[in-house]
Short mmCIF file of C-alpha atoms and ligand atoms in Angstrom, two decimals:
data_model
loop_
_atom_site.label_atom_id
_atom_site.label_comp_id
_atom_site.label_asym_id
_atom_site.label_seq_id
_atom_site.Cartn_x
_atom_site.Cartn_y
_atom_site.Cartn_z
CA MET O 1 23.64 35.66 -19.67
CA PHE O 2 21.16 34.84 -16.93
CA GLY O 3 19.32 31.58 -17.13
CA VAL O 4 18.03 28.56 -15.25
CA ASN O 5 19.22 24.98 -15.15
CA GLU O 6 18.02 22.24 -17.46
CA VAL O 7 15.62 20.69 -14.93
CA THR O 8 13.78 23.96 -14.28
CA ALA O 9 13.83 24.92 -17.94
CA GLN O 10 12.20 21.66 -18.98
CA LEU O 11 9.40 21.56 -16.41
CA ALA O 12 5.93 21.25 -17.89
CA PRO O 13 3.27 23.52 -16.33
CA TYR O 14 2.17 22.14 -12.93
CA PRO O 15 -1.19 20.37 -13.46
CA ALA O 16 -2.98 22.04 -10.54
CA GLU O 17 -1.87 25.45 -11.85
CA THR O 18 -3.07 24.64 -15.38
CA LEU O 19 -6.43 23.63 -13.96
CA ARG O 20 -6.57 26.73 -11.78
CA LYS O 21 -5.93 28.91 -14.85
CA LEU O 22 -8.65 27.12 -16.77
CA ARG O 23 -11.06 27.70 -13.88
CA LEU O 24 -10.20 31.39 -13.65
CA GLN O 25 -10.57 31.75 -17.41
CA LEU O 26 -14.03 30.17 -17.35
CA GLU O 27 -15.07 32.21 -14.31
CA GLY O 28 -13.74 35.33 -16.07
CA GLU O 29 -16.13 34.54 -18.92
CA GLY O 30 -18.95 34.55 -16.38
CA ARG O 31 -19.40 30.78 -16.63
CA ARG O 32 -20.65 28.52 -13.84
CA VAL O 33 -17.71 26.25 -12.96
CA TYR O 34 -17.83 22.89 -11.18
CA ASP O 35 -14.27 22.25 -10.03
CA LEU O 36 -13.85 18.56 -9.30
CA SER O 37 -10.23 18.54 -10.39
CA THR O 38 -8.12 19.18 -7.29
CA GLY O 39 -8.02 17.24 -4.01
CA ASP O 40 -9.10 20.19 -1.90
CA PRO O 41 -12.67 19.61 -0.64
CA ARG O 42 -14.54 22.68 0.55
CA ILE O 43 -15.56 21.59 4.05
CA PRO O 44 -15.25 23.93 7.05
CA VAL O 45 -12.33 23.26 9.40
CA TRP O 46 -13.40 21.79 12.73
CA SER O 47 -14.00 24.78 15.03
CA ALA O 48 -11.78 23.42 17.86
CA ILE O 49 -8.79 23.55 15.50
CA GLN O 50 -9.62 27.06 14.33
CA ASP O 51 -10.05 28.28 17.92
CA LYS O 52 -6.76 26.77 19.03
CA VAL O 53 -4.86 28.39 16.14
CA ARG O 54 -6.54 31.76 16.73
CA ASN O 55 -5.75 31.69 20.44
CA SER O 56 -2.15 30.68 19.78
CA LEU O 57 -1.23 33.63 17.60
CA PRO O 58 1.80 35.16 19.31
CA ASP O 59 2.50 38.87 19.86
CA ILE O 60 6.10 38.32 18.93
CA SER O 61 6.88 36.11 15.97
CA GLN O 62 9.77 33.64 16.27
CA TYR O 63 11.22 31.01 13.95
CA PRO O 64 9.81 27.52 14.35
CA SER O 65 12.46 24.86 15.01
CA VAL O 66 13.18 21.93 12.74
CA LEU O 67 11.93 19.44 15.35
CA GLY O 68 8.77 21.31 16.30
CA SER O 69 7.48 21.36 19.87
CA ALA O 70 7.74 18.38 22.18
CA ARG O 71 3.92 18.41 22.45
CA LEU O 72 3.60 18.14 18.67
CA ARG O 73 5.97 15.18 18.53
CA GLU O 74 4.01 13.56 21.37
CA ALA O 75 0.81 14.03 19.39
CA HIS O 76 2.42 12.40 16.32
CA ALA O 77 3.63 9.49 18.45
CA ALA O 78 0.21 9.06 20.08
CA TYR O 79 -1.46 9.06 16.66
CA LEU O 80 0.84 6.33 15.31
CA LEU O 81 0.26 4.23 18.41
CA GLN O 82 -3.49 4.67 18.47
CA ARG O 83 -4.09 4.29 14.72
CA PHE O 84 -1.51 1.63 13.78
CA GLY O 85 -0.16 0.22 17.05
CA VAL O 86 3.28 1.55 16.03
CA ARG O 87 5.47 2.85 18.85
CA ALA O 88 7.91 5.73 18.30
CA GLY O 89 11.27 5.30 20.01
CA ASP O 90 14.82 4.27 19.25
CA ASN O 91 13.68 2.49 16.09
CA LEU O 92 11.43 5.23 14.78
CA THR O 93 12.28 8.90 14.30
CA LEU O 94 9.56 11.56 13.90
CA LEU O 95 10.02 14.79 12.01
CA PRO O 96 7.34 17.46 11.50
CA THR O 97 6.90 18.96 8.03
CA ALA O 98 5.05 21.85 6.45
CA GLY O 99 2.47 19.58 4.79
CA SER O 100 3.87 16.59 2.93
CA LYS O 101 4.57 18.19 -0.46
CA GLU O 102 7.85 19.82 0.55
CA ALA O 103 8.92 16.71 2.49
CA ILE O 104 8.23 14.49 -0.52
CA PHE O 105 10.16 16.89 -2.74
CA HIS O 106 13.17 17.09 -0.42
CA ILE O 107 13.73 13.48 0.67
CA PRO O 108 15.63 12.44 -2.50
CA LEU O 109 18.27 15.06 -1.64
CA SER O 110 19.37 12.77 1.18
CA LEU O 111 18.95 9.47 -0.69
CA ILE O 112 20.63 10.02 -4.05
CA GLN O 113 24.29 9.12 -3.63
CA ARG O 114 25.42 8.76 -7.27
CA LYS O 115 24.01 11.65 -9.31
CA GLY O 116 22.81 10.57 -12.71
CA GLN O 117 22.94 6.89 -11.73
CA ASP O 118 20.74 6.24 -8.70
CA ARG O 119 17.12 5.50 -9.48
CA ILE O 120 14.00 6.13 -7.44
CA LEU O 121 10.86 4.31 -8.58
CA PHE O 122 7.50 6.07 -8.46
CA PRO O 123 3.91 5.24 -9.45
CA THR O 124 2.34 6.83 -12.50
CA PRO O 125 -0.28 8.21 -12.80
CA GLY O 126 0.41 9.72 -9.41
CA TYR O 127 1.35 12.73 -7.36
CA PRO O 128 3.70 14.73 -9.65
CA ILE O 129 6.12 15.75 -6.89
CA TYR O 130 7.65 12.25 -6.64
CA ARG O 131 9.21 12.63 -10.07
CA ASP O 132 10.13 16.28 -9.71
CA GLY O 133 11.92 15.80 -6.38
CA ILE O 134 14.00 12.95 -7.82
CA LEU O 135 14.92 15.03 -10.88
CA PHE O 136 16.00 18.09 -8.90
CA ALA O 137 18.11 15.88 -6.60
CA GLY O 138 19.98 14.48 -9.60
CA GLY O 139 18.49 10.98 -9.51
CA ILE O 140 16.86 9.07 -12.34
CA PRO O 141 13.06 9.17 -11.93
CA THR O 142 11.88 5.71 -12.91
CA PRO O 143 8.11 5.50 -13.48
CA MET O 144 6.10 2.39 -12.68
CA PRO O 145 2.76 2.38 -14.51
CA LEU O 146 -0.30 1.56 -12.40
CA ARG O 147 -2.21 -0.84 -14.60
CA HIS O 148 -5.89 -1.59 -14.41
CA GLU O 149 -5.20 -5.28 -15.13
CA GLU O 150 -2.79 -5.39 -12.14
CA GLY O 151 -5.34 -3.80 -9.80
CA PHE O 152 -3.35 -0.52 -9.92
CA LEU O 153 -0.71 -2.12 -7.67
CA GLN O 154 3.00 -1.53 -8.33
CA GLN O 155 4.86 -4.77 -9.04
CA PRO O 156 8.58 -4.01 -8.54
CA TRP O 157 9.39 -7.74 -8.60
CA ASN O 158 8.73 -7.66 -12.36
CA LEU O 159 11.41 -5.03 -13.07
CA PRO O 160 14.52 -5.96 -15.05
CA PRO O 161 17.59 -6.64 -12.83
CA GLU O 162 19.59 -3.76 -14.34
CA ILE O 163 16.90 -1.30 -13.15
CA VAL O 164 16.69 -2.86 -9.70
CA ARG O 165 20.51 -2.77 -9.37
CA ASP O 166 20.53 1.04 -9.58
CA THR O 167 17.41 1.59 -7.46
CA VAL O 168 17.89 3.25 -4.07
CA ALA O 169 14.25 3.90 -3.15
CA ILE O 170 10.64 3.27 -4.19
CA TRP O 171 7.63 5.55 -3.71
CA ILE O 172 4.47 3.69 -2.67
CA ASN O 173 1.14 5.49 -2.27
CA TYR O 174 -1.81 3.53 -0.87
CA PRO O 175 -4.60 4.52 -0.44
CA ASN O 176 -3.77 5.73 -3.90
CA ASN O 177 -4.18 9.05 -5.60
CA PRO O 178 -5.60 8.98 -8.26
CA THR O 179 -7.04 5.46 -8.55
CA GLY O 180 -8.50 5.15 -5.03
CA THR O 181 -6.89 1.72 -4.66
CA CYS O 182 -6.27 0.36 -1.16
CA ALA O 183 -3.41 -2.04 -0.47
CA THR O 184 -3.59 -5.01 1.88
CA PRO O 185 -1.03 -5.81 4.59
CA ALA O 186 -0.07 -8.86 2.48
CA TYR O 187 0.80 -6.61 -0.47
CA PHE O 188 2.81 -4.31 1.81
CA ALA O 189 4.61 -7.37 3.19
CA ARG O 190 5.60 -8.35 -0.35
CA ILE O 191 6.91 -4.84 -1.01
CA VAL O 192 8.96 -4.95 2.20
CA GLU O 193 10.37 -8.38 1.34
CA TRP O 194 11.36 -7.19 -2.15
CA ALA O 195 12.82 -3.88 -0.92
CA GLN O 196 14.87 -5.48 1.84
CA ALA O 197 16.22 -8.11 -0.55
CA HIS O 198 17.46 -5.34 -2.85
CA ASN O 199 18.51 -2.75 -0.26
CA VAL O 200 15.84 -0.30 -1.43
CA VAL O 201 14.34 2.35 0.88
CA ILE O 202 10.52 2.42 0.96
CA LEU O 203 9.00 5.91 0.83
CA SER O 204 5.38 5.36 1.82
CA ASP O 205 3.08 8.31 1.14
CA GLU O 206 0.16 7.70 3.51
CA CYS O 207 -1.63 11.02 3.33
CA TYR O 208 -5.02 9.36 2.57
CA VAL O 209 -4.69 6.61 5.18
CA ASP O 210 -7.51 8.03 7.34
CA ILE O 211 -9.93 8.73 4.49
CA TYR O 212 -11.54 5.31 4.21
CA ASP O 213 -15.06 3.93 4.13
CA GLY O 214 -16.17 4.37 7.73
CA ALA O 215 -18.16 1.13 7.52
CA LEU O 216 -14.98 -0.95 7.09
CA PRO O 217 -14.21 -3.21 10.06
CA GLU O 218 -11.11 -2.13 11.97
CA SER O 219 -9.08 -5.03 10.57
CA GLN O 220 -9.68 -3.81 7.01
CA ARG O 221 -8.75 -0.17 7.46
CA PRO O 222 -5.86 0.96 5.26
CA PRO O 223 -2.59 -0.22 6.81
CA SER O 224 0.67 1.66 7.31
CA MET O 225 3.96 0.38 5.94
CA LEU O 226 5.37 1.04 9.43
CA GLN O 227 3.24 -1.82 10.78
CA LEU O 228 5.32 -4.20 8.67
CA THR O 229 8.73 -2.78 9.48
CA GLN O 230 10.41 0.47 10.38
CA LYS O 231 13.76 -0.59 8.92
CA GLY O 232 14.40 1.15 5.62
CA VAL O 233 10.93 2.76 5.66
CA ILE O 234 9.94 6.42 5.76
CA ALA O 235 6.22 7.16 5.94
CA PHE O 236 4.70 10.56 5.17
CA TYR O 237 1.57 11.85 6.95
CA SER O 238 -0.48 14.98 6.47
CA LEU O 239 -3.43 16.82 7.98
CA SER O 240 -4.46 18.09 4.54
CA LYS O 241 -6.84 15.24 3.73
CA ARG O 242 -7.33 13.82 7.25
CA SER O 243 -8.55 17.11 8.75
CA GLY O 244 -9.07 19.31 5.67
CA LEU O 245 -6.13 21.54 6.65
CA THR O 246 -4.67 21.97 3.16
CA GLY O 247 -4.01 25.66 3.77
CA TYR O 248 -2.39 25.18 7.20
CA ARG O 249 0.53 23.04 5.88
CA ALA O 250 0.91 20.43 8.59
CA GLY O 251 2.38 16.95 8.35
CA PHE O 252 5.16 14.72 9.59
CA MET O 253 7.57 12.01 8.54
CA ALA O 254 8.16 8.85 10.55
CA GLY O 255 10.79 6.28 9.84
CA ASP O 256 14.15 4.64 10.10
CA PRO O 257 16.53 6.71 12.30
CA ALA O 258 19.43 5.69 10.02
CA ILE O 259 17.86 7.91 7.35
CA LEU O 260 15.73 10.41 9.23
CA GLY O 261 18.50 11.17 11.77
CA PRO O 262 20.90 12.55 9.14
CA HIS O 263 17.99 13.95 7.13
CA THR O 264 17.03 16.08 10.15
CA GLN O 265 20.38 17.83 9.77
CA ALA O 266 19.61 18.40 6.10
CA ARG O 267 16.12 19.73 6.84
CA ALA O 268 17.56 22.31 9.20
CA ARG O 269 18.99 23.90 6.03
CA PHE O 270 15.84 24.01 3.93
CA GLY O 271 12.83 23.24 6.06
CA VAL O 272 11.28 23.85 9.41
CA ALA O 273 8.23 22.55 11.20
CA GLN O 274 4.92 24.37 10.82
CA PRO O 275 4.62 27.86 12.40
CA ASP O 276 4.14 27.47 16.17
CA PHE O 277 0.46 28.52 16.09
CA VAL O 278 -0.25 25.94 13.36
CA GLN O 279 1.52 23.33 15.50
CA GLU O 280 -0.99 24.07 18.26
CA GLY O 281 -3.91 23.45 15.92
CA ALA O 282 -2.16 20.37 14.52
CA ILE O 283 -1.91 18.85 18.01
CA VAL O 284 -5.70 19.17 18.37
CA ALA O 285 -6.17 17.56 14.95
CA TRP O 286 -3.83 14.61 15.48
CA GLU O 287 -5.32 13.85 18.89
CA ASP O 288 -8.93 13.65 17.73
CA ASP O 289 -10.57 11.14 15.42
CA ALA O 290 -14.22 12.24 15.70
CA HIS O 291 -13.81 15.14 13.28
CA VAL O 292 -12.09 12.77 10.83
CA ALA O 293 -14.91 10.25 11.22
CA ALA O 294 -17.34 13.02 10.24
CA ARG O 295 -15.30 13.68 7.09
CA ARG O 296 -15.22 9.95 6.32
CA VAL O 297 -19.03 9.86 6.39
CA ILE O 298 -19.19 12.73 3.87
CA PHE O 299 -16.62 11.24 1.49
CA SER O 300 -17.91 7.65 1.63
CA HIS O 301 -21.39 8.94 0.83
CA ARG O 302 -20.09 11.01 -2.09
CA VAL O 303 -17.88 8.35 -3.70
CA ARG O 304 -20.69 5.81 -3.37
CA TRP O 305 -23.46 7.76 -5.04
CA MET O 306 -21.24 9.50 -7.60
CA GLY O 307 -19.52 6.21 -8.48
CA ALA O 308 -22.92 4.56 -8.94
CA ALA O 309 -24.02 7.48 -11.16
CA LEU O 310 -20.93 7.06 -13.36
CA LEU O 311 -21.57 3.33 -13.71
CA GLU O 312 -25.17 4.07 -14.68
CA MET O 313 -23.86 6.36 -17.42
CA GLY O 314 -21.78 3.47 -18.72
CA ILE O 315 -18.48 4.95 -17.52
CA GLN O 316 -16.07 2.31 -16.28
CA THR O 317 -15.02 2.99 -12.68
CA GLN O 318 -15.00 1.36 -9.28
CA ILE O 319 -16.20 2.69 -5.99
CA PRO O 320 -13.07 3.07 -3.87
CA GLU O 321 -12.74 1.93 -0.27
CA ALA O 322 -10.54 4.94 0.50
CA THR O 323 -9.66 8.47 -0.70
CA PHE O 324 -12.24 10.81 -2.18
CA TYR O 325 -11.31 10.11 -5.79
CA LEU O 326 -13.17 8.36 -8.57
CA TRP O 327 -11.03 7.06 -11.41
CA GLY O 328 -13.05 6.80 -14.61
CA LYS O 329 -12.35 5.52 -18.10
CA VAL O 330 -12.69 8.14 -20.80
CA PRO O 331 -15.69 7.36 -23.07
CA ALA O 332 -14.76 5.31 -26.15
CA ALA O 333 -15.64 8.20 -28.49
CA TYR O 334 -12.49 9.97 -27.23
CA SER O 335 -10.25 7.00 -28.05
CA GLU O 336 -8.08 7.36 -24.93
CA ASP O 337 -7.56 11.11 -25.40
CA ASP O 338 -8.12 12.08 -21.78
CA VAL O 339 -6.86 15.64 -22.21
CA ARG O 340 -9.27 16.35 -25.09
CA PHE O 341 -12.15 14.83 -23.11
CA CYS O 342 -11.43 16.93 -20.01
CA ARG O 343 -10.77 20.10 -21.99
CA GLU O 344 -14.03 19.81 -23.98
CA LEU O 345 -16.00 19.01 -20.84
CA ALA O 346 -14.50 22.11 -19.17
CA GLU O 347 -14.97 24.42 -22.12
CA LYS O 348 -18.46 23.27 -23.08
CA GLY O 349 -19.87 22.31 -19.68
CA GLY O 350 -17.75 24.15 -17.08
CA VAL O 351 -16.97 20.85 -15.35
CA LEU O 352 -13.33 20.34 -14.37
CA PHE O 353 -11.80 16.86 -13.93
CA SER O 354 -8.09 15.91 -14.00
CA PRO O 355 -6.99 14.04 -17.14
CA SER O 356 -4.73 11.06 -16.40
CA SER O 357 -2.01 12.34 -18.73
CA TRP O 358 -1.51 15.35 -16.48
CA LEU O 359 -0.95 12.98 -13.55
CA GLY O 360 1.85 11.13 -15.34
CA GLY O 361 2.20 9.05 -18.46
CA GLY O 362 1.35 5.67 -16.96
CA GLY O 363 -2.37 5.44 -17.61
CA PRO O 364 -3.67 7.31 -20.64
CA GLY O 365 -7.41 7.25 -21.23
CA TRP O 366 -8.58 7.88 -17.66
CA PHE O 367 -9.79 10.86 -15.68
CA ARG O 368 -10.01 11.67 -11.98
CA ILE O 369 -12.97 13.15 -10.17
CA ALA O 370 -12.16 14.64 -6.77
CA CYS O 371 -15.40 14.54 -4.75
CA THR O 372 -14.92 18.07 -3.45
CA LEU O 373 -18.35 19.61 -3.95
CA ASP O 374 -21.61 19.11 -2.09
CA ASP O 375 -24.31 16.78 -3.40
CA ARG O 376 -26.32 19.45 -5.20
CA GLU O 377 -23.36 20.85 -7.11
CA SER O 378 -21.98 17.38 -7.83
CA ARG O 379 -25.40 16.31 -9.17
CA GLU O 380 -25.45 19.31 -11.50
CA ALA O 381 -21.91 18.50 -12.67
CA LEU O 382 -22.80 14.86 -13.33
CA ASP O 383 -25.93 15.90 -15.24
CA ILE O 384 -23.70 18.01 -17.48
CA LEU O 385 -21.35 15.04 -17.89
CA GLN O 386 -24.29 12.82 -18.82
CA GLY O 387 -25.52 15.28 -21.44
CA PHE O 388 -21.97 15.53 -22.74
CA CYS O 389 -21.47 11.76 -23.02
CA GLY O 390 -25.00 10.95 -24.10
C1 LIG W 1 -0.68 11.43 -2.96
C2 LIG W 1 -0.43 12.77 -2.37
N1 LIG W 1 0.64 12.93 -1.60
C3 LIG W 1 0.91 14.12 -1.04
C4 LIG W 1 0.11 15.20 -1.25
C5 LIG W 1 0.50 16.52 -0.62
O1 LIG W 1 -0.35 16.93 0.35
P1 LIG W 1 0.05 18.06 1.39
O2 LIG W 1 1.31 18.72 0.92
O3 LIG W 1 -1.09 19.00 1.38
O4 LIG W 1 0.27 17.37 2.68
C6 LIG W 1 -1.02 15.10 -2.06
C7 LIG W 1 -1.88 16.26 -2.31
O5 LIG W 1 -2.79 16.25 -3.07
C8 LIG W 1 -1.30 13.84 -2.62
O6 LIG W 1 -2.38 13.65 -3.38
#
């Protein structure tokens, strides 16, 4: 008999795919759809990146290497130095990735030592791949709810000792998807202190670190965990949100050579850097901040006015200092049933949001708006929401 293993057999449908199906179904019915569900804003790619990729298409196609080109690694190093004052070298290994999703999925393969016993902590609601990667690697995915009353900040110091004893790593994601929360260097310092005391690796997903309110003074921009320490830390970066290159699949990992050194050998089995022509475009993207600043202006404007519109409608939310997400409380009439709220809004109004339950079990009763559409379309979507709630 053919079959699949227990982990694959028990997977729930992937949220983004469920939402995509819902969108296609509504579009198939000839309905106008406002898709504010997925973190994939429709903004043209900066032309210099497009040109570089176009001009780098080779006549003969060759495999990319696991390390990527020296120029790409230089661009990663220059970015870390310029943005965070962090210097790559003997204490910091860099490894290119094909976006961060596959890197996030694969890292537990190198960290889980005792299958069925080692735990990796992850935030919920959150990016679903944290949990799935841990499961496939044979670890115990251990969710940490992000609570409104705790400012949506993970508090590992409150975990019972028997959980901490079996924990080998913790996922941290600030600026946070989906809540939009930013962490301070002081909070990161507390995480580092706790992790080092318990021999826990910090996996810091920093893919939104450059999508912040452009008006913030430099000292208040979202920090990197690598600024606190590089020991026992692996940070994940991506051009998907920074440069709007979701379809190009370009990112990198940076962290402790004691982990990333051996992990490079592992990656040579299952992963490679981006295709060479994408690497060329990625170099342009990592070396420039002006095109990112232009994106920041767009997103800060959107989260500000859309957040204010939600508040005016009586929907509990806060205007985030980073990311392009708004995290709203489901209206009381839905008594915390975020899936029903989002489904009815989609079916009756054609407006797609992500219900918190599809982003993990930690925060029922919330929904996420990804500010992906232009002002006119977003206004129309919010008018529909208002009519729906009113
Ligand atoms: C928190 C978080 N991490 C990682 C990713 C993966 O991004 P990519 O694989 O496009 O780099 C996403 C995508 O939405 C995300 O929201």
